[in-house]
CSV table of C-alpha atoms in Angstrom, one decimal:
chain,number,residue,atom,x,y,z
A,1,MET,CA,9.4,0.2,-35.7
A,2,ILE,CA,7.8,-3.2,-35.9
A,3,ARG,CA,6.4,-2.9,-32.3
A,4,PHE,CA,5.1,0.6,-33.0
A,5,ILE,CA,3.3,-0.5,-36.2
A,6,CYS,CA,1.8,-3.6,-34.4
A,7,ILE,CA,0.6,-1.4,-31.6
A,8,VAL,CA,-1.0,1.1,-34.1
A,9,ILE,CA,-2.7,-1.7,-35.9
A,10,PHE,CA,-4.0,-3.2,-32.7
A,11,VAL,CA,-5.4,0.1,-31.4
A,12,VAL,CA,-7.1,0.9,-34.7
A,13,LEU,CA,-8.7,-2.6,-34.8
A,14,PHE,CA,-9.8,-2.3,-31.2
A,15,LEU,CA,-11.4,1.1,-31.7
A,16,ILE,CA,-13.3,-0.2,-34.8
A,17,LEU,CA,-14.2,-3.7,-33.7
A,18,THR,CA,-15.5,-2.6,-30.2
A,19,ILE,CA,-18.1,-0.1,-31.6
A,20,PRO,CA,-20.8,-2.8,-31.3
A,21,ILE,CA,-19.6,-3.5,-27.8
A,22,LEU,CA,-20.0,0.1,-26.9
A,23,PHE,CA,-23.6,-0.1,-28.1
A,24,VAL,CA,-24.3,-3.3,-26.0
A,25,GLU,CA,-22.8,-1.7,-23.0
A,26,TRP,CA,-24.9,1.4,-23.5
A,27,ILE,CA,-28.0,-0.9,-23.3
A,28,VAL,CA,-26.6,-2.7,-20.2
A,29,GLY,CA,-25.9,0.7,-18.6
A,30,LYS,CA,-29.6,1.5,-18.8
A,31,PHE,CA,-30.4,-1.3,-16.4
A,32,ASN,CA,-27.1,-1.8,-14.4
A,33,PRO,CA,-24.6,1.1,-14.6
A,34,HIS,CA,-22.2,-0.6,-12.2
A,35,ALA,CA,-22.1,-3.7,-14.4
A,36,ARG,CA,-21.4,-1.6,-17.4
A,37,ASP,CA,-18.6,0.3,-15.6
A,38,ILE,CA,-16.9,-2.9,-14.5
A,39,SER,CA,-17.2,-4.5,-18.0
A,40,SER,CA,-15.7,-1.4,-19.6
A,41,LEU,CA,-12.9,-1.4,-17.0
A,42,ARG,CA,-12.0,-5.0,-17.8
A,43,ILE,CA,-12.2,-4.7,-21.5
A,44,VAL,CA,-9.8,-1.7,-21.6
A,45,GLN,CA,-7.5,-3.3,-19.1
A,46,TRP,CA,-7.2,-6.3,-21.4
A,47,ALA,CA,-6.4,-4.1,-24.4
A,48,PHE,CA,-3.7,-2.2,-22.4
A,49,ARG,CA,-2.1,-5.5,-21.3
A,50,VAL,CA,-2.0,-6.6,-25.0
A,51,ILE,CA,-0.3,-3.3,-25.9
A,52,LEU,CA,2.3,-3.6,-23.1
A,53,LYS,CA,2.9,-7.2,-24.1
A,54,ILE,CA,3.6,-6.1,-27.7
A,55,ALA,CA,5.9,-3.3,-26.5
A,56,GLY,CA,7.9,-5.8,-24.4
A,57,VAL,CA,7.4,-3.9,-21.1
A,58,THR,CA,8.2,-5.5,-17.8
A,59,ALA,CA,7.5,-3.9,-14.5
A,60,THR,CA,8.6,-4.1,-10.9
A,61,VAL,CA,5.6,-3.0,-8.8
A,62,ILE,CA,6.0,-2.0,-5.2
A,63,GLY,CA,3.4,-1.1,-2.6
A,64,GLU,CA,0.1,-2.1,-4.2
A,65,GLU,CA,-1.0,-3.2,-0.8
A,66,ASN,CA,-1.1,0.5,0.2
A,67,ILE,CA,-4.2,1.1,-1.9
A,68,PRO,CA,-7.2,1.0,0.3
A,69,ASP,CA,-10.5,-0.5,-0.8
A,70,GLU,CA,-12.2,2.9,-1.3
A,71,ALA,CA,-12.2,5.7,-3.8
A,72,VAL,CA,-8.9,7.4,-3.8
A,73,LEU,CA,-7.0,10.2,-5.7
A,74,PHE,CA,-4.0,8.7,-7.5
A,75,ILE,CA,-1.2,11.3,-8.1
A,76,GLY,CA,1.7,10.4,-10.3
A,77,ASN,CA,4.7,11.8,-12.1
A,78,HIS,CA,4.3,11.8,-15.9
A,79,ARG,CA,7.0,11.1,-18.5
A,80,SER,CA,5.3,8.8,-21.0
A,81,TYR,CA,2.0,8.0,-22.7
A,82,PHE,CA,2.6,4.5,-21.3
A,83,ASP,CA,2.1,5.8,-17.8
A,84,ILE,CA,-1.6,5.6,-18.3
A,85,LEU,CA,-1.5,2.0,-19.5
A,86,LEU,CA,0.9,0.9,-16.8
A,87,THR,CA,-1.2,2.3,-14.0
A,88,TYR,CA,-4.7,1.6,-15.4
A,89,ILE,CA,-4.2,-2.2,-15.7
A,90,ARG,CA,-3.7,-2.3,-11.9
A,91,CYS,CA,-6.9,-0.4,-11.0
A,92,ARG,CA,-9.1,-2.8,-8.9
A,93,ARG,CA,-12.1,-0.5,-9.0
A,94,VAL,CA,-13.6,2.0,-11.5
A,95,THR,CA,-11.1,4.8,-12.0
A,96,GLY,CA,-11.3,7.9,-14.2
A,97,TYR,CA,-8.3,9.8,-15.5
A,98,ILE,CA,-8.2,13.5,-16.0
A,99,ALA,CA,-7.0,14.2,-19.6
A,100,LYS,CA,-6.5,17.3,-21.6
A,101,LYS,CA,-9.6,18.6,-23.4
A,102,GLU,CA,-7.9,18.1,-26.8
A,103,MET,CA,-8.4,14.3,-26.3
A,104,GLU,CA,-12.1,14.7,-26.9
A,105,ARG,CA,-11.6,14.9,-30.7
A,106,TYR,CA,-10.8,11.2,-31.1
A,107,LEU,CA,-14.3,9.8,-31.5
A,108,THR,CA,-14.4,6.1,-30.4
A,109,LEU,CA,-11.5,6.7,-28.0
A,110,THR,CA,-13.4,9.5,-26.4
A,111,THR,CA,-16.4,7.3,-26.0
A,112,TRP,CA,-14.4,4.7,-24.2
A,113,MET,CA,-12.8,7.3,-22.0
A,114,LYS,CA,-16.2,8.7,-21.0
A,115,ARG,CA,-17.4,5.2,-20.2
A,116,LEU,CA,-14.4,4.9,-17.9
A,117,HIS,CA,-15.4,8.1,-16.1
A,118,CYS,CA,-12.5,10.1,-17.6
A,119,LEU,CA,-12.8,13.8,-17.4
A,120,PHE,CA,-11.5,16.4,-19.9
A,121,LEU,CA,-9.7,19.5,-18.5
A,122,ASP,CA,-9.6,22.7,-20.4
A,123,ARG,CA,-6.4,24.2,-19.2
A,124,LYS,CA,-7.1,27.5,-20.9
A,125,ASP,CA,-10.4,28.2,-19.3
A,126,PRO,CA,-10.3,28.4,-15.4
A,127,LYS,CA,-14.1,28.3,-15.1
A,128,GLU,CA,-14.3,25.1,-17.1
A,129,GLY,CA,-11.3,23.7,-15.2
A,130,LEU,CA,-13.1,24.3,-12.0
A,131,LYS,CA,-16.2,22.5,-13.3
A,132,THR,CA,-14.0,19.5,-14.1
A,133,ILE,CA,-12.5,19.5,-10.6
A,134,LEU,CA,-16.0,19.7,-9.0
A,135,HIS,CA,-17.2,16.8,-11.2
A,136,ALA,CA,-14.2,14.8,-10.0
A,137,ILE,CA,-15.0,15.5,-6.4
A,138,ASP,CA,-18.6,14.2,-7.0
A,139,ASP,CA,-17.2,11.1,-8.7
A,140,VAL,CA,-15.0,10.3,-5.7
A,141,LYS,CA,-17.9,10.8,-3.3
A,142,ASN,CA,-19.8,8.3,-5.5
A,143,GLY,CA,-17.0,5.7,-5.1
A,144,ILE,CA,-15.1,6.4,-8.3
A,145,SER,CA,-11.3,6.8,-8.0
A,146,ILE,CA,-9.6,9.6,-9.9
A,147,CYS,CA,-6.0,9.6,-11.3
A,148,VAL,CA,-4.2,12.9,-12.1
A,149,PHE,CA,-0.7,13.8,-13.3
A,150,PRO,CA,-0.4,17.3,-11.7
A,151,GLU,CA,2.7,18.2,-13.7
A,152,GLY,CA,0.1,19.2,-16.4
A,153,THR,CA,2.0,17.6,-19.3
A,154,ARG,CA,4.6,15.0,-19.9
A,155,ASN,CA,7.9,15.9,-18.4
A,156,ARG,CA,10.6,15.9,-21.2
A,157,GLY,CA,13.5,16.7,-18.9
A,158,GLU,CA,16.1,14.4,-17.3
A,159,GLU,CA,14.9,11.0,-16.0
A,160,LEU,CA,14.8,11.9,-12.3
A,161,SER,CA,13.4,15.4,-12.8
A,162,MET,CA,9.9,16.6,-12.2
A,163,LEU,CA,7.8,19.6,-13.3
A,164,PRO,CA,6.2,21.6,-10.5
A,165,PHE,CA,2.8,20.3,-9.4
A,166,ARG,CA,-0.3,22.3,-10.1
A,167,ASP,CA,-2.3,22.3,-6.8
A,168,GLY,CA,-5.8,22.5,-8.3
A,169,ALA,CA,-6.1,18.8,-8.8
A,170,LEU,CA,-5.3,18.2,-5.1
A,171,LYS,CA,-8.6,19.9,-4.2
A,172,ILE,CA,-10.2,16.6,-5.3
A,173,ALA,CA,-8.8,15.1,-2.1
A,174,THR,CA,-9.0,18.1,0.3
A,175,LYS,CA,-12.7,18.7,-0.6
A,176,SER,CA,-13.8,15.1,-0.7
A,177,GLY,CA,-11.6,13.8,2.2
A,178,CYS,CA,-10.4,10.8,0.1
A,179,PRO,CA,-6.9,9.5,0.6
A,180,ILE,CA,-4.2,10.4,-1.9
A,181,ILE,CA,-2.1,7.6,-3.2
A,182,PRO,CA,1.3,8.8,-4.7
A,183,ILE,CA,2.4,6.8,-7.8
A,184,SER,CA,6.1,7.0,-8.5
A,185,MET,CA,7.3,5.8,-11.9
A,186,ASN,CA,10.8,5.2,-13.2
A,187,ASN,CA,12.1,4.7,-16.7
A,188,THR,CA,8.7,4.8,-18.5
A,189,ALA,CA,10.1,7.2,-21.2
A,190,ALA,CA,12.5,4.5,-22.2
A,191,ILE,CA,9.5,2.7,-23.8
A,192,PHE,CA,8.7,5.3,-26.4
A,193,GLU,CA,9.5,9.0,-25.8
A,194,ASN,CA,13.3,8.6,-25.6
A,195,HIS,CA,13.5,7.3,-29.2
A,196,LEU,CA,10.4,8.4,-31.1
A,197,PRO,CA,8.8,6.8,-33.1
A,198,LYS,CA,10.4,3.4,-32.0
A,199,VAL,CA,8.9,1.4,-29.2
A,200,LYS,CA,11.6,-0.6,-27.3
A,201,LYS,CA,11.6,-3.2,-24.6
A,202,ALA,CA,12.0,-1.6,-21.2
A,203,HIS,CA,11.9,-2.4,-17.5
A,204,VAL,CA,10.0,0.1,-15.4
A,205,VAL,CA,9.5,0.6,-11.7
A,206,ILE,CA,6.2,1.6,-10.2
A,207,GLU,CA,5.7,2.3,-6.5
A,208,TYR,CA,2.4,3.1,-4.8
A,209,GLY,CA,3.0,5.1,-1.7
A,210,LYS,CA,1.2,4.9,1.6
A,211,PRO,CA,-2.2,6.7,1.8
A,212,ILE,CA,-2.1,10.4,2.6
A,213,TYR,CA,-5.2,11.6,4.3
A,214,PRO,CA,-5.5,15.4,3.9
A,215,ASN,CA,-7.6,15.8,7.1
A,216,GLU,CA,-4.8,14.2,9.1
A,217,LEU,CA,-2.2,16.7,8.0
A,218,ASP,CA,-1.2,19.7,10.0
A,219,LYS,CA,-2.7,23.0,8.7
A,220,GLU,CA,0.6,24.3,7.1
A,221,THR,CA,1.2,21.0,5.3
A,222,LYS,CA,-2.4,20.8,4.1
A,223,ARG,CA,-2.1,24.3,2.7
A,224,HIS,CA,0.9,23.2,0.6
A,225,ILE,CA,-0.3,19.7,0.0
A,226,GLY,CA,0.9,19.8,-3.7
A,227,ASP,CA,4.5,20.4,-2.6
A,228,TYR,CA,4.2,17.7,0.0
A,229,VAL,CA,3.0,15.0,-2.4
A,230,GLU,CA,5.5,16.1,-5.0
A,231,ASN,CA,8.3,15.7,-2.6
A,232,VAL,CA,7.1,12.2,-1.7
A,233,ILE,CA,7.1,11.2,-5.3
A,234,ARG,CA,10.5,12.9,-6.0
A,235,GLU,CA,12.2,11.1,-3.1
A,236,THR,CA,10.7,7.7,-4.3
A,237,ILE,CA,11.8,8.0,-7.9
A,238,GLN,CA,15.3,8.9,-6.7
A,239,LYS,CA,15.3,5.9,-4.4
A,240,ASN,CA,14.1,3.5,-7.1
A,241,ALA,CA,16.5,4.7,-9.8
A,242,GLU,CA,18.9,1.8,-8.9
A,243,LEU,CA,16.1,-0.8,-9.5
A,244,VAL,CA,15.8,0.1,-13.2
């Protein structure tokens, strides 16, 4: 429980003490939006690294060299709140995550998320969901990477299981032409979800797959691209199970 309490205290202090920083960055953004974006990225990455340090998380990371120097669509399996922290600290360029709309209620946290180009998906309203996807497509075309967990929610099943992917998010790549980078994560639920509310030391494995360019796939594979990416990630987490 000590780690959990320390993390909660740190997050609360961060959200309160950085309110003036948000105001300063708002001013900077009026003159240099890119500088503001990079500053926001680095500040939040620092905070996430502190949280992971407090949690005692260690990671084996494979395949980071597969990420090209361009806007991409990251697609990952999702078993833990910590998946976001573990992947975000490795983003080399501005990257927005697609989160559920309910996250918008958290004031300062929401402000930080919007500064980081995060988008909020209303899963109950198809029209609003489509608007979110179209916004994400525009972001990618403007050089901002997007990260999505297409299972739609955290998978609470067995360690190597996955929920079916929802294909809608893959349209971000098929419509923009950007590469898809599969992210396969093992053992992240061991940090927190397997023993709520305790946070425990854990070793996780993260592998970034080779870029998948939708326009280079055959017609049938492109039509079922969600299944294709899902199978890539499924095979990778099974392969990496022995590394945990």
